[in-house]
Amino acid sequence: MNEFDKRIFGKNLKFYMDKKGIDRKQLCNDTGFGYTTVSAWIQGKKYPRIDKIEKLANYFGIPKSYLIDERPDERRTALIERIEKIPESDIPRAEAVLSAVFDDIK
């Protein structure tokens, strides 16, 4: 894994820890990961295996891509998270509202 990917992962992990209001110790207690390992991830020195990324994504309730991809700005991330929580039955209504908003942006 290259240094850029390690740094991105570390930043994203720290972001979601802060968002959840937990520190390294709490993350380690909740997931069973070692403190030194989590520290190395946050510092961008190491990159976890995919099974660890999946466990973290499940822990935070986010897609794996939110941990490994460069994160868009916080407002977009919050909007995407809200959209992903729309119940199936409300999707047509949400699409109509979003279409109206996007039509105004053009």
mmCIF file with all atom_site columns, C-alpha atoms in Angstrom:
data_model
loop_
_atom_site.group_PDB
_atom_site.id
_atom_site.type_symbol
_atom_site.label_atom_id
_atom_site.label_alt_id
_atom_site.label_comp_id
_atom_site.label_asym_id
_atom_site.label_entity_id
_atom_site.label_seq_id
_atom_site.pdbx_PDB_ins_code
_atom_site.Cartn_x
_atom_site.Cartn_y
_atom_site.Cartn_z
_atom_site.occupancy
_atom_site.B_iso_or_equiv
_atom_site.pdbx_formal_charge
_atom_site.auth_seq_id
_atom_site.auth_comp_id
_atom_site.auth_asym_id
_atom_site.auth_atom_id
_atom_site.pdbx_PDB_model_num
ATOM 1   C CA . MET A 1 1   ? 0.000   0.000  0.000   1.00 0.00 ? 1   MET A CA 1
ATOM 2   C CA . ASN A 1 2   ? 1.371   3.425  -0.833  1.00 0.00 ? 2   ASN A CA 1
ATOM 3   C CA . GLU A 1 3   ? 1.918   6.243  1.647   1.00 0.00 ? 3   GLU A CA 1
ATOM 4   C CA . PHE A 1 4   ? -0.944  8.327  0.239   1.00 0.00 ? 4   PHE A CA 1
ATOM 5   C CA . ASP A 1 5   ? -3.469  5.518  0.845   1.00 0.00 ? 5   ASP A CA 1
ATOM 6   C CA . LYS A 1 6   ? -2.169  5.019  4.379   1.00 0.00 ? 6   LYS A CA 1
ATOM 7   C CA . ARG A 1 7   ? -2.570  8.722  5.157   1.00 0.00 ? 7   ARG A CA 1
ATOM 8   C CA . ILE A 1 8   ? -6.089  8.836  3.685   1.00 0.00 ? 8   ILE A CA 1
ATOM 9   C CA . PHE A 1 9   ? -7.126  5.836  5.755   1.00 0.00 ? 9   PHE A CA 1
ATOM 10  C CA . GLY A 1 10  ? -5.639  7.356  8.906   1.00 0.00 ? 10  GLY A CA 1
ATOM 11  C CA . LYS A 1 11  ? -7.436  10.665 8.385   1.00 0.00 ? 11  LYS A CA 1
ATOM 12  C CA . ASN A 1 12  ? -10.737 8.925  7.690   1.00 0.00 ? 12  ASN A CA 1
ATOM 13  C CA . LEU A 1 13  ? -10.419 6.634  10.688  1.00 0.00 ? 13  LEU A CA 1
ATOM 14  C CA . LYS A 1 14  ? -9.708  9.597  12.955  1.00 0.00 ? 14  LYS A CA 1
ATOM 15  C CA . PHE A 1 15  ? -12.651 11.496 11.450  1.00 0.00 ? 15  PHE A CA 1
ATOM 16  C CA . TYR A 1 16  ? -15.104 8.701  12.254  1.00 0.00 ? 16  TYR A CA 1
ATOM 17  C CA . MET A 1 17  ? -13.644 8.197  15.713  1.00 0.00 ? 17  MET A CA 1
ATOM 18  C CA . ASP A 1 18  ? -14.124 11.903 16.434  1.00 0.00 ? 18  ASP A CA 1
ATOM 19  C CA . LYS A 1 19  ? -17.619 11.802 14.969  1.00 0.00 ? 19  LYS A CA 1
ATOM 20  C CA . LYS A 1 20  ? -18.523 8.887  17.253  1.00 0.00 ? 20  LYS A CA 1
ATOM 21  C CA . GLY A 1 21  ? -16.807 10.601 20.192  1.00 0.00 ? 21  GLY A CA 1
ATOM 22  C CA . ILE A 1 22  ? -14.363 7.808  20.953  1.00 0.00 ? 22  ILE A CA 1
ATOM 23  C CA . ASP A 1 23  ? -10.632 7.657  21.511  1.00 0.00 ? 23  ASP A CA 1
ATOM 24  C CA . ARG A 1 24  ? -8.128  4.961  20.543  1.00 0.00 ? 24  ARG A CA 1
ATOM 25  C CA . LYS A 1 25  ? -8.562  3.104  23.795  1.00 0.00 ? 25  LYS A CA 1
ATOM 26  C CA . GLN A 1 26  ? -12.335 2.882  23.336  1.00 0.00 ? 26  GLN A CA 1
ATOM 27  C CA . LEU A 1 27  ? -11.965 1.749  19.712  1.00 0.00 ? 27  LEU A CA 1
ATOM 28  C CA . CYS A 1 28  ? -9.548  -0.959 20.811  1.00 0.00 ? 28  CYS A CA 1
ATOM 29  C CA . ASN A 1 29  ? -11.844 -2.104 23.627  1.00 0.00 ? 29  ASN A CA 1
ATOM 30  C CA . ASP A 1 30  ? -14.854 -2.229 21.300  1.00 0.00 ? 30  ASP A CA 1
ATOM 31  C CA . THR A 1 31  ? -13.140 -3.968 18.361  1.00 0.00 ? 31  THR A CA 1
ATOM 32  C CA . GLY A 1 32  ? -10.353 -6.021 19.915  1.00 0.00 ? 32  GLY A CA 1
ATOM 33  C CA . PHE A 1 33  ? -7.661  -4.285 17.851  1.00 0.00 ? 33  PHE A CA 1
ATOM 34  C CA . GLY A 1 34  ? -4.328  -3.559 19.499  1.00 0.00 ? 34  GLY A CA 1
ATOM 35  C CA . TYR A 1 35  ? -3.622  0.001  20.637  1.00 0.00 ? 35  TYR A CA 1
ATOM 36  C CA . THR A 1 36  ? -0.283  0.111  18.795  1.00 0.00 ? 36  THR A CA 1
ATOM 37  C CA . THR A 1 37  ? -1.932  -1.130 15.604  1.00 0.00 ? 37  THR A CA 1
ATOM 38  C CA . VAL A 1 38  ? -4.693  1.483  15.739  1.00 0.00 ? 38  VAL A CA 1
ATOM 39  C CA . SER A 1 39  ? -2.110  4.186  16.462  1.00 0.00 ? 39  SER A CA 1
ATOM 40  C CA . ALA A 1 40  ? -0.101  3.135  13.404  1.00 0.00 ? 40  ALA A CA 1
ATOM 41  C CA . TRP A 1 41  ? -3.236  3.277  11.242  1.00 0.00 ? 41  TRP A CA 1
ATOM 42  C CA . ILE A 1 42  ? -4.159  6.763  12.455  1.00 0.00 ? 42  ILE A CA 1
ATOM 43  C CA . GLN A 1 43  ? -0.603  8.007  11.926  1.00 0.00 ? 43  GLN A CA 1
ATOM 44  C CA . GLY A 1 44  ? -0.593  6.645  8.358   1.00 0.00 ? 44  GLY A CA 1
ATOM 45  C CA . LYS A 1 45  ? 2.275   4.257  9.081   1.00 0.00 ? 45  LYS A CA 1
ATOM 46  C CA . LYS A 1 46  ? 0.355   1.049  8.407   1.00 0.00 ? 46  LYS A CA 1
ATOM 47  C CA . TYR A 1 47  ? -2.660  -0.050 6.409   1.00 0.00 ? 47  TYR A CA 1
ATOM 48  C CA . PRO A 1 48  ? -5.120  -2.674 7.664   1.00 0.00 ? 48  PRO A CA 1
ATOM 49  C CA . ARG A 1 49  ? -6.150  -5.841 5.864   1.00 0.00 ? 49  ARG A CA 1
ATOM 50  C CA . ILE A 1 50  ? -9.572  -5.820 4.245   1.00 0.00 ? 50  ILE A CA 1
ATOM 51  C CA . ASP A 1 51  ? -11.139 -7.874 7.056   1.00 0.00 ? 51  ASP A CA 1
ATOM 52  C CA . LYS A 1 52  ? -10.104 -5.175 9.543   1.00 0.00 ? 52  LYS A CA 1
ATOM 53  C CA . ILE A 1 53  ? -11.462 -2.438 7.274   1.00 0.00 ? 53  ILE A CA 1
ATOM 54  C CA . GLU A 1 54  ? -14.753 -4.320 7.057   1.00 0.00 ? 54  GLU A CA 1
ATOM 55  C CA . LYS A 1 55  ? -14.915 -4.683 10.845  1.00 0.00 ? 55  LYS A CA 1
ATOM 56  C CA . LEU A 1 56  ? -14.278 -0.943 11.268  1.00 0.00 ? 56  LEU A CA 1
ATOM 57  C CA . ALA A 1 57  ? -16.894 -0.054 8.647   1.00 0.00 ? 57  ALA A CA 1
ATOM 58  C CA . ASN A 1 58  ? -19.453 -2.225 10.433  1.00 0.00 ? 58  ASN A CA 1
ATOM 59  C CA . TYR A 1 59  ? -18.478 -0.686 13.762  1.00 0.00 ? 59  TYR A CA 1
ATOM 60  C CA . PHE A 1 60  ? -19.017 2.855  12.462  1.00 0.00 ? 60  PHE A CA 1
ATOM 61  C CA . GLY A 1 61  ? -22.059 1.887  10.356  1.00 0.00 ? 61  GLY A CA 1
ATOM 62  C CA . ILE A 1 62  ? -20.511 3.156  7.134   1.00 0.00 ? 62  ILE A CA 1
ATOM 63  C CA . PRO A 1 63  ? -19.481 1.669  3.767   1.00 0.00 ? 63  PRO A CA 1
ATOM 64  C CA . LYS A 1 64  ? -15.848 0.484  3.561   1.00 0.00 ? 64  LYS A CA 1
ATOM 65  C CA . SER A 1 65  ? -15.194 3.109  0.902   1.00 0.00 ? 65  SER A CA 1
ATOM 66  C CA . TYR A 1 66  ? -15.697 5.851  3.513   1.00 0.00 ? 66  TYR A CA 1
ATOM 67  C CA . LEU A 1 67  ? -12.545 4.620  5.226   1.00 0.00 ? 67  LEU A CA 1
ATOM 68  C CA . ILE A 1 68  ? -10.334 3.981  2.210   1.00 0.00 ? 68  ILE A CA 1
ATOM 69  C CA . ASP A 1 69  ? -11.292 6.686  -0.270  1.00 0.00 ? 69  ASP A CA 1
ATOM 70  C CA . GLU A 1 70  ? -10.434 10.336 -0.008  1.00 0.00 ? 70  GLU A CA 1
ATOM 71  C CA . ARG A 1 71  ? -13.334 11.837 1.885   1.00 0.00 ? 71  ARG A CA 1
ATOM 72  C CA . PRO A 1 72  ? -15.444 14.575 0.344   1.00 0.00 ? 72  PRO A CA 1
ATOM 73  C CA . ASP A 1 73  ? -16.149 17.595 2.487   1.00 0.00 ? 73  ASP A CA 1
ATOM 74  C CA . GLU A 1 74  ? -18.139 17.016 5.660   1.00 0.00 ? 74  GLU A CA 1
ATOM 75  C CA . ARG A 1 75  ? -21.383 18.538 4.397   1.00 0.00 ? 75  ARG A CA 1
ATOM 76  C CA . ARG A 1 76  ? -21.448 16.190 1.422   1.00 0.00 ? 76  ARG A CA 1
ATOM 77  C CA . THR A 1 77  ? -20.622 13.234 3.621   1.00 0.00 ? 77  THR A CA 1
ATOM 78  C CA . ALA A 1 78  ? -23.464 14.114 5.994   1.00 0.00 ? 78  ALA A CA 1
ATOM 79  C CA . LEU A 1 79  ? -25.869 14.505 3.070   1.00 0.00 ? 79  LEU A CA 1
ATOM 80  C CA . ILE A 1 80  ? -24.848 11.171 1.572   1.00 0.00 ? 80  ILE A CA 1
ATOM 81  C CA . GLU A 1 81  ? -25.322 9.470  4.939   1.00 0.00 ? 81  GLU A CA 1
ATOM 82  C CA . ARG A 1 82  ? -28.820 10.939 5.242   1.00 0.00 ? 82  ARG A CA 1
ATOM 83  C CA . ILE A 1 83  ? -29.732 9.860  1.711   1.00 0.00 ? 83  ILE A CA 1
ATOM 84  C CA . GLU A 1 84  ? -28.551 6.316  2.416   1.00 0.00 ? 84  GLU A CA 1
ATOM 85  C CA . LYS A 1 85  ? -30.980 6.121  5.352   1.00 0.00 ? 85  LYS A CA 1
ATOM 86  C CA . ILE A 1 86  ? -34.066 6.941  3.266   1.00 0.00 ? 86  ILE A CA 1
ATOM 87  C CA . PRO A 1 87  ? -36.550 4.079  3.589   1.00 0.00 ? 87  PRO A CA 1
ATOM 88  C CA . GLU A 1 88  ? -37.308 2.239  0.342   1.00 0.00 ? 88  GLU A CA 1
ATOM 89  C CA . SER A 1 89  ? -40.918 3.426  0.423   1.00 0.00 ? 89  SER A CA 1
ATOM 90  C CA . ASP A 1 90  ? -39.828 7.109  0.508   1.00 0.00 ? 90  ASP A CA 1
ATOM 91  C CA . ILE A 1 91  ? -37.328 6.935  -2.365  1.00 0.00 ? 91  ILE A CA 1
ATOM 92  C CA . PRO A 1 92  ? -39.768 8.148  -5.076  1.00 0.00 ? 92  PRO A CA 1
ATOM 93  C CA . ARG A 1 93  ? -40.641 11.219 -3.001  1.00 0.00 ? 93  ARG A CA 1
ATOM 94  C CA . ALA A 1 94  ? -36.972 11.890 -2.222  1.00 0.00 ? 94  ALA A CA 1
ATOM 95  C CA . GLU A 1 95  ? -36.067 11.569 -5.911  1.00 0.00 ? 95  GLU A CA 1
ATOM 96  C CA . ALA A 1 96  ? -38.738 14.120 -6.800  1.00 0.00 ? 96  ALA A CA 1
ATOM 97  C CA . VAL A 1 97  ? -37.432 16.593 -4.226  1.00 0.00 ? 97  VAL A CA 1
ATOM 98  C CA . LEU A 1 98  ? -33.808 16.101 -5.288  1.00 0.00 ? 98  LEU A CA 1
ATOM 99  C CA . SER A 1 99  ? -34.723 16.430 -8.966  1.00 0.00 ? 99  SER A CA 1
ATOM 100 C CA . ALA A 1 100 ? -36.365 19.770 -8.250  1.00 0.00 ? 100 ALA A CA 1
ATOM 101 C CA . VAL A 1 101 ? -33.275 20.972 -6.386  1.00 0.00 ? 101 VAL A CA 1
ATOM 102 C CA . PHE A 1 102 ? -30.873 19.774 -9.080  1.00 0.00 ? 102 PHE A CA 1
ATOM 103 C CA . ASP A 1 103 ? -32.990 21.336 -11.837 1.00 0.00 ? 103 ASP A CA 1
ATOM 104 C CA . ASP A 1 104 ? -32.578 24.700 -10.078 1.00 0.00 ? 104 ASP A CA 1
ATOM 105 C CA . ILE A 1 105 ? -28.791 24.234 -9.922  1.00 0.00 ? 105 ILE A CA 1
ATOM 106 C CA . LYS A 1 106 ? -28.390 23.823 -13.681 1.00 0.00 ? 106 LYS A CA 1
#
